[in-house]
Short mmCIF file of C-alpha atoms in Angstrom, two decimals:
data_model
loop_
_atom_site.label_atom_id
_atom_site.label_comp_id
_atom_site.label_asym_id
_atom_site.label_seq_id
_atom_site.Cartn_x
_atom_site.Cartn_y
_atom_site.Cartn_z
CA MET A 1 37.08 7.95 68.48
CA VAL A 2 35.55 5.60 71.06
CA CYS A 3 32.19 5.36 69.60
CA ALA A 4 33.88 4.50 66.26
CA LEU A 5 35.07 1.27 67.67
CA PHE A 6 31.38 0.02 67.84
CA LEU A 7 30.34 0.75 64.34
CA THR A 8 30.31 -2.11 61.90
CA GLY A 9 30.89 -0.15 58.74
CA CYS A 10 29.86 -1.45 55.22
CA TRP A 11 30.64 -4.98 55.53
CA ASP A 12 28.11 -6.24 53.23
CA GLU A 13 29.14 -4.19 50.08
CA LYS A 14 29.34 -5.54 46.56
CA GLN A 15 31.27 -3.70 44.00
CA PHE A 16 29.35 -3.18 40.69
CA LYS A 17 32.65 -3.58 38.72
CA ASN A 18 32.60 -7.18 39.75
CA VAL A 19 29.06 -8.12 38.61
CA LYS A 20 26.82 -7.89 35.50
CA LEU A 21 23.48 -6.50 36.34
CA VAL A 22 20.64 -8.08 34.77
CA LEU A 23 17.77 -5.59 34.04
CA SER A 24 15.21 -7.49 32.17
CA LEU A 25 14.62 -11.36 32.35
CA GLY A 26 12.39 -13.46 30.20
CA PHE A 27 11.31 -17.15 30.30
CA ASP A 28 9.75 -19.10 27.44
CA GLN A 29 8.72 -22.74 27.06
CA GLY A 30 11.23 -24.90 25.19
CA GLU A 31 10.56 -27.52 22.64
CA GLU A 32 11.42 -30.56 24.70
CA GLY A 33 9.98 -29.49 28.04
CA GLU A 34 12.98 -27.43 29.13
CA ILE A 35 12.75 -23.51 29.74
CA MET A 36 14.41 -20.90 27.79
CA GLN A 37 15.92 -17.90 29.78
CA THR A 38 16.76 -14.66 28.13
CA VAL A 39 18.47 -11.86 29.81
CA SER A 40 19.55 -8.22 28.75
CA ILE A 41 22.75 -6.98 30.50
CA PRO A 42 23.99 -3.31 29.81
CA THR A 43 27.63 -2.54 29.92
CA VAL A 44 28.86 0.94 30.25
CA SER A 45 32.38 1.83 28.96
CA ARG A 46 34.07 4.84 30.74
CA ALA A 47 35.42 7.58 28.54
CA SER A 48 38.21 9.88 29.43
CA GLU A 49 36.07 13.01 28.66
CA GLY A 50 32.33 13.28 28.65
CA PRO A 51 29.81 10.42 29.20
CA GLY A 52 30.73 6.87 28.61
CA SER A 53 29.23 4.52 25.93
CA GLU A 54 26.72 1.90 26.67
CA SER A 55 26.33 -1.58 24.97
CA LEU A 56 23.57 -4.06 25.60
CA GLN A 57 24.38 -7.85 25.68
CA ILE A 58 21.43 -10.28 25.02
CA VAL A 59 22.19 -13.89 26.29
CA SER A 60 19.82 -16.70 26.01
CA THR A 61 20.06 -20.39 27.05
CA SER A 62 17.88 -23.59 27.78
CA ALA A 63 17.96 -25.38 31.10
CA ASN A 64 15.82 -27.50 33.39
CA THR A 65 15.10 -24.75 35.94
CA PRO A 66 15.57 -21.07 36.24
CA LEU A 67 18.49 -21.32 38.54
CA HIS A 68 20.11 -23.93 36.34
CA ALA A 69 19.86 -21.46 33.34
CA ARG A 70 21.26 -18.76 35.51
CA ASP A 71 24.45 -20.98 36.25
CA LYS A 72 24.83 -21.60 32.43
CA ILE A 73 24.53 -17.90 31.65
CA ASP A 74 27.10 -17.12 34.40
CA ARG A 75 29.56 -19.23 32.38
CA MET A 76 28.81 -17.10 29.20
CA ILE A 77 29.47 -13.68 30.71
CA SER A 78 32.31 -11.83 32.21
CA GLU A 79 32.05 -11.23 35.94
CA THR A 80 28.97 -12.63 37.94
CA TYR A 81 25.28 -12.65 37.15
CA ASP A 82 23.44 -10.39 39.55
CA PRO A 83 19.51 -10.26 39.53
CA SER A 84 19.40 -7.55 42.21
CA LYS A 85 18.33 -4.88 39.83
CA VAL A 86 15.82 -6.58 37.49
CA LYS A 87 13.10 -4.27 36.46
CA VAL A 88 10.78 -6.48 34.36
CA VAL A 89 10.23 -10.25 34.15
CA LEU A 90 8.48 -11.54 31.19
CA LEU A 91 6.78 -14.95 30.47
CA GLY A 92 6.01 -16.27 27.13
CA GLU A 93 2.41 -17.24 26.63
CA ASP A 94 2.83 -20.94 26.32
CA LEU A 95 4.78 -20.95 29.61
CA ALA A 96 2.44 -18.66 31.33
CA LYS A 97 -0.37 -21.18 30.74
CA LYS A 98 1.48 -23.68 33.08
CA ASN A 99 2.16 -23.29 36.66
CA VAL A 100 4.23 -20.18 36.98
CA TYR A 101 5.26 -20.38 40.55
CA PRO A 102 8.19 -22.80 39.76
CA ILE A 103 9.55 -20.14 37.45
CA LEU A 104 9.48 -17.31 40.11
CA ASP A 105 10.44 -19.72 42.94
CA ASP A 106 14.17 -18.66 42.77
CA MET A 107 13.34 -14.96 42.83
CA TYR A 108 11.24 -15.32 46.01
CA ARG A 109 14.00 -17.46 47.77
CA ASN A 110 16.99 -15.27 46.79
CA PRO A 111 17.34 -12.36 49.14
CA ARG A 112 19.09 -10.31 46.41
CA SER A 113 16.30 -10.50 44.06
CA ASN A 114 14.31 -7.34 43.30
CA LEU A 115 10.77 -8.06 44.13
CA ASN A 116 9.66 -4.65 43.05
CA ALA A 117 10.01 -5.89 39.38
CA TYR A 118 7.03 -6.03 37.22
CA LEU A 119 5.62 -9.13 35.79
CA ALA A 120 4.11 -9.45 32.26
CA VAL A 121 2.96 -12.02 29.68
CA VAL A 122 3.95 -11.71 25.97
CA GLU A 123 0.98 -12.32 23.82
CA GLU A 124 1.41 -14.09 20.43
CA GLY A 125 5.06 -14.23 20.91
CA THR A 126 7.99 -15.05 23.23
CA ALA A 127 9.89 -13.24 26.00
CA LYS A 128 12.92 -13.69 23.92
CA ASP A 129 11.56 -11.74 21.07
CA VAL A 130 10.58 -8.91 23.17
CA ILE A 131 14.06 -8.55 25.07
CA SER A 132 15.85 -8.86 21.70
CA MET A 133 13.63 -6.58 19.79
CA ASN A 134 15.15 -3.71 17.84
CA HIS A 135 13.11 -0.94 19.35
CA SER A 136 13.57 2.79 18.97
CA GLY A 137 13.65 5.47 21.79
CA ALA A 138 15.03 4.26 25.08
CA THR A 139 18.48 2.61 24.90
CA ARG A 140 17.59 -0.12 27.37
CA ILE A 141 14.69 -2.56 26.73
CA SER A 142 14.08 -2.65 30.44
CA ASN A 143 13.32 1.06 30.46
CA TYR A 144 11.13 0.82 27.49
CA ILE A 145 8.99 -2.05 28.94
CA GLY A 146 9.21 -0.51 32.40
CA GLY A 147 8.08 2.82 31.14
CA LEU A 148 5.36 1.27 29.19
CA LEU A 149 3.92 -0.61 32.23
CA GLU A 150 4.31 2.53 34.58
CA ALA A 151 2.29 4.32 31.90
CA ALA A 152 -0.51 1.73 31.88
CA VAL A 153 -0.63 2.10 35.78
CA SER A 154 -0.68 5.95 35.72
CA SER A 155 -3.57 5.77 33.18
CA THR A 156 -5.67 3.28 35.07
CA HIS A 157 -5.06 0.42 32.64
CA ALA A 158 -3.04 -1.89 35.06
CA THR A 159 -2.83 -2.60 38.71
CA GLY A 160 0.93 -1.98 39.11
CA GLU A 161 1.43 -5.18 41.24
CA ASN A 162 4.98 -6.21 41.54
CA LEU A 163 6.46 -9.70 42.30
CA GLN A 164 6.14 -9.21 46.01
CA LEU A 165 2.43 -8.23 46.01
CA LEU A 166 1.58 -11.12 43.53
CA CYS A 167 3.12 -13.74 45.85
CA ALA A 168 0.24 -13.67 48.33
CA GLU A 169 -2.18 -14.12 45.50
CA LEU A 170 -0.17 -16.89 43.96
CA LEU A 171 -0.26 -18.82 47.30
CA GLU A 172 -3.60 -18.01 49.05
CA PRO A 173 -6.67 -19.81 47.88
CA GLY A 174 -9.79 -17.70 47.05
CA ILE A 175 -8.23 -14.83 45.03
CA ASP A 176 -6.69 -14.82 41.71
CA PHE A 177 -4.83 -11.90 39.73
CA SER A 178 -4.22 -10.46 36.32
CA VAL A 179 -1.01 -9.21 34.81
CA PRO A 180 -0.39 -6.97 31.81
CA LEU A 181 -0.08 -8.46 28.30
CA LEU A 182 2.36 -7.17 25.86
CA LYS A 183 2.34 -7.52 22.07
CA ILE A 184 4.97 -6.87 19.33
CA GLU A 185 3.80 -4.63 16.54
CA ASP A 186 5.17 -3.07 13.36
CA ASP A 187 7.50 -5.82 12.36
CA GLY A 188 9.20 -6.04 15.74
CA SER A 189 10.01 -2.24 16.39
CA LEU A 190 7.03 -1.39 18.66
CA LEU A 191 5.65 -2.90 21.97
CA THR A 192 2.07 -2.37 22.97
CA PHE A 193 -0.02 -2.83 26.04
CA ASN A 194 -2.66 -5.26 24.96
CA GLY A 195 -4.91 -5.84 27.98
CA MET A 196 -4.81 -7.77 31.19
CA GLY A 197 -4.24 -11.50 31.16
CA LEU A 198 -6.40 -13.40 33.63
CA PHE A 199 -4.95 -16.02 35.94
CA HIS A 200 -6.68 -18.93 37.74
CA GLU A 201 -4.65 -20.13 40.71
CA LYS A 202 -1.12 -20.27 39.33
CA ALA A 203 -1.68 -20.42 35.65
CA TYR A 204 -2.64 -18.06 32.78
CA THR A 205 -6.09 -19.01 31.39
CA GLY A 206 -5.62 -17.66 27.94
CA GLU A 207 -8.48 -15.18 28.48
CA LYS A 208 -8.02 -11.45 28.79
CA ILE A 209 -9.61 -8.21 29.46
CA GLY A 210 -9.03 -6.15 26.26
CA ALA A 211 -7.10 -2.75 26.36
CA GLU A 212 -10.52 -0.87 25.68
CA GLN A 213 -12.05 -2.30 28.81
CA THR A 214 -9.21 -2.30 31.30
CA THR A 215 -10.05 1.10 32.80
CA MET A 216 -13.54 0.08 33.80
CA TYR A 217 -11.99 -3.35 34.96
CA MET A 218 -9.66 -1.39 37.19
CA LEU A 219 -12.29 0.80 38.60
CA LEU A 220 -14.42 -2.38 39.46
CA GLN A 221 -11.53 -3.41 41.54
CA GLY A 222 -11.35 -0.16 43.29
CA VAL A 223 -8.04 0.87 41.53
CA LYS A 224 -7.52 4.18 39.94
CA GLY A 225 -4.31 5.64 38.70
CA ARG A 226 -3.22 9.42 38.29
CA VAL A 227 -5.65 9.60 35.26
CA ALA A 228 -8.76 7.61 34.38
CA ARG A 229 -10.73 8.37 31.24
CA LEU A 230 -13.65 6.56 29.74
CA THR A 231 -15.01 7.12 26.15
CA GLU A 232 -18.60 5.77 25.73
CA LYS A 233 -21.37 5.74 23.11
CA ILE A 234 -24.31 7.14 24.56
CA ASP A 235 -26.31 8.30 21.47
CA ASP A 236 -27.22 6.89 17.96
CA ASN A 237 -28.56 9.84 16.10
CA GLY A 238 -27.67 8.42 12.64
CA GLU A 239 -25.59 11.55 11.82
CA ASP A 240 -21.86 11.93 12.14
CA GLU A 241 -20.70 9.16 14.43
CA ILE A 242 -18.27 11.17 16.45
CA LEU A 243 -21.35 12.89 17.79
CA ASP A 244 -22.49 9.85 19.56
CA TYR A 245 -19.64 9.72 22.09
CA VAL A 246 -18.69 11.35 25.35
CA THR A 247 -15.34 11.21 27.11
CA VAL A 248 -15.28 11.60 30.85
CA SER A 249 -12.37 11.90 33.21
CA ILE A 250 -12.83 10.18 36.57
CA ALA A 251 -12.63 12.59 39.50
CA GLU A 252 -13.49 10.28 42.37
CA ASN A 253 -14.71 6.52 42.55
CA ASP A 254 -16.10 4.61 45.39
CA ARG A 255 -16.46 0.89 45.01
CA LYS A 256 -18.25 -1.22 47.52
CA MET A 257 -18.65 -4.94 47.43
CA LYS A 258 -20.87 -7.11 49.54
CA VAL A 259 -20.91 -10.90 49.71
CA LYS A 260 -24.10 -12.38 51.18
CA ASN A 261 -24.69 -16.08 51.98
CA LYS A 262 -28.17 -17.57 51.98
CA ASP A 263 -28.46 -21.30 52.55
CA GLY A 264 -25.10 -21.85 51.19
CA GLU A 265 -25.84 -19.92 48.07
CA ILE A 266 -23.38 -17.06 47.52
CA ALA A 267 -24.56 -13.82 45.98
CA VAL A 268 -22.30 -10.62 45.41
CA THR A 269 -23.25 -7.19 44.59
CA ILE A 270 -20.68 -4.56 43.43
CA HIS A 271 -21.81 -0.93 43.75
CA LEU A 272 -19.54 1.65 42.06
CA ASP A 273 -20.15 5.34 42.40
CA MET A 274 -18.31 7.80 40.13
CA ARG A 275 -18.10 11.53 40.00
CA VAL A 276 -16.75 12.53 36.61
CA LYS A 277 -15.96 15.57 34.57
CA ILE A 278 -16.90 15.78 30.92
CA ALA A 279 -13.64 16.03 28.98
CA GLU A 280 -14.97 15.82 25.35
CA TYR A 281 -18.44 15.96 23.97
CA PRO A 282 -18.47 16.87 20.28
CA SER A 283 -22.36 16.97 20.29
CA ASP A 284 -22.33 20.02 22.56
CA HIS A 285 -25.58 21.60 23.71
CA LEU A 286 -24.72 20.97 27.36
CA TYR A 287 -26.63 24.17 28.16
CA VAL A 288 -30.00 22.61 27.44
CA LYS A 289 -31.95 21.93 30.60
CA GLY A 290 -31.75 18.42 31.85
CA ARG A 291 -28.88 17.41 29.31
CA ILE A 292 -26.36 16.91 31.99
CA GLU A 293 -28.74 14.68 33.98
CA GLU A 294 -29.46 12.63 30.76
CA ILE A 295 -25.96 12.16 29.91
CA GLY A 296 -25.19 10.96 33.60
CA LYS A 297 -28.03 8.46 33.35
CA LYS A 298 -27.03 7.13 30.01
CA LEU A 299 -23.50 6.71 31.26
CA SER A 300 -24.61 4.85 34.45
CA GLU A 301 -26.57 2.52 32.25
CA ARG A 302 -23.79 1.98 29.70
CA LEU A 303 -21.18 1.39 32.20
CA THR A 304 -23.44 -1.03 34.21
CA GLU A 305 -23.85 -2.99 31.01
CA GLU A 306 -20.02 -3.01 30.43
CA SER A 307 -19.47 -4.01 34.04
CA VAL A 308 -21.86 -6.98 33.33
CA ASP A 309 -19.68 -8.00 30.29
CA ILE A 310 -16.53 -7.79 32.33
CA ILE A 311 -17.76 -10.01 35.08
CA ASP A 312 -19.04 -12.63 32.64
CA GLN A 313 -15.53 -12.70 31.22
CA LEU A 314 -13.99 -13.20 34.65
CA GLN A 315 -16.45 -15.85 35.42
CA GLU A 316 -15.93 -17.68 32.14
CA ALA A 317 -12.11 -17.54 32.63
CA ASN A 318 -12.78 -18.78 36.29
CA SER A 319 -10.61 -15.97 37.57
CA ASP A 320 -11.65 -14.52 40.95
CA VAL A 321 -9.62 -11.18 40.72
CA PHE A 322 -12.11 -9.43 43.23
CA GLY A 323 -11.07 -11.88 46.03
CA ILE A 324 -14.59 -13.08 46.57
CA GLY A 325 -13.42 -16.36 47.79
CA ARG A 326 -11.12 -14.60 50.26
CA ARG A 327 -14.30 -13.00 51.73
CA VAL A 328 -16.34 -16.10 51.86
CA LYS A 329 -13.34 -17.91 53.63
CA ALA A 330 -13.12 -15.00 56.21
CA TYR A 331 -16.71 -14.30 56.97
CA HIS A 332 -18.43 -17.55 56.16
CA PRO A 333 -15.91 -20.32 57.00
CA ASP A 334 -18.34 -23.06 57.46
CA VAL A 335 -19.68 -22.52 53.98
CA TRP A 336 -16.12 -22.26 52.37
CA LYS A 337 -15.40 -25.68 53.92
CA GLU A 338 -18.07 -27.29 52.03
CA LEU A 339 -17.35 -25.50 48.62
CA ASP A 340 -15.08 -26.42 45.81
CA TRP A 341 -14.44 -22.70 44.95
CA SER A 342 -13.15 -23.49 41.38
CA GLU A 343 -16.43 -25.13 40.53
CA THR A 344 -18.61 -22.59 42.44
CA TYR A 345 -17.15 -19.35 41.50
CA PRO A 346 -18.43 -19.39 37.84
CA GLU A 347 -21.84 -20.03 38.77
CA ILE A 348 -22.38 -17.49 41.49
CA SER A 349 -24.41 -14.50 41.06
CA ILE A 350 -22.39 -11.27 40.73
CA THR A 351 -24.60 -8.09 40.19
CA PRO A 352 -22.84 -4.75 39.43
CA LYS A 353 -24.28 -1.29 39.52
CA VAL A 354 -22.76 1.90 38.36
CA GLU A 355 -23.86 5.25 39.25
CA VAL A 356 -22.45 8.30 37.56
CA GLU A 357 -22.72 11.92 38.60
CA ILE A 358 -21.40 14.75 36.36
CA ILE A 359 -19.73 17.42 38.59
CA GLN A 360 -18.05 19.48 35.75
CA HIS A 361 -18.60 19.91 32.12
CA GLY A 362 -15.77 22.30 30.83
CA ILE A 363 -15.53 25.96 30.47
CA ILE A 364 -18.00 26.52 27.65
CA ASN A 365 -21.76 26.25 27.94
#
């Protein structure tokens, strides 16, 4: 009983019945310079017997700042607007091409914001269209988008960075980032992952790494999800085209990046070693002596070519997602002070080399 006198108790509690939890949040560029904010708010009605019913309220308004929009939405709904459970934050493509930090500033300053939320850009559409879409499957649009992004992370198509991790890359010079791109398909009933949008400093460049290249793009960053598969064309035998392809599952990957400075000239090498398992090879004949080694060599050459193409896209977009500038700043500070990194990065030499070792080829042959 004496010890109980020194316990503070739950003094900081906040009753759910007194708030409206916003689960998905979207921002778009308005026609006259203002921003449009759209939110989805679920409401669960209790039932006397069995599970209760859930309805989804979509609210949208224009305002000068995100916090101004929040205050306006607060006057449109019952109870109080609460962003502490936001799962996804969406940006319309037009707005993302501007400085995105002012849009996120309130979330970083508000201690009740959920910084574990995902950030994504809506390609060829608006965040309002996505949040308001009539999708099939999950009841809540936040569950649908969140599940789609988590699947992209698990299958090595996206990095999985949340708002907290992106904050450092937004503010620190010498490193850029990319976020998932979402696109509405099938007349507004389906949402697809459409690649990774490349950012330079605090704005979306309008350039992207397409969905077909995102797995290799992630591996070049040293990122691997639970599953990583690559399907590559390694033959051209003129017969059935399906026989030209091989699909491999990445068992292990080891990426090493070296940044060298020679008389103020920056040169970068990226070495990626992969141990893979053949998951699908319609051409078969893997029992032929030397065939496994031949496939490994062709894969190494093909993936090195694809890596060169990805790096060309990054330099064309002026997006330093590998953090090369950060390494130059850390290890060559005198050189960094003399450089305008935004002008230098697109011109530096970045040489990738991929080496593939096949460690398993299935239970047949």
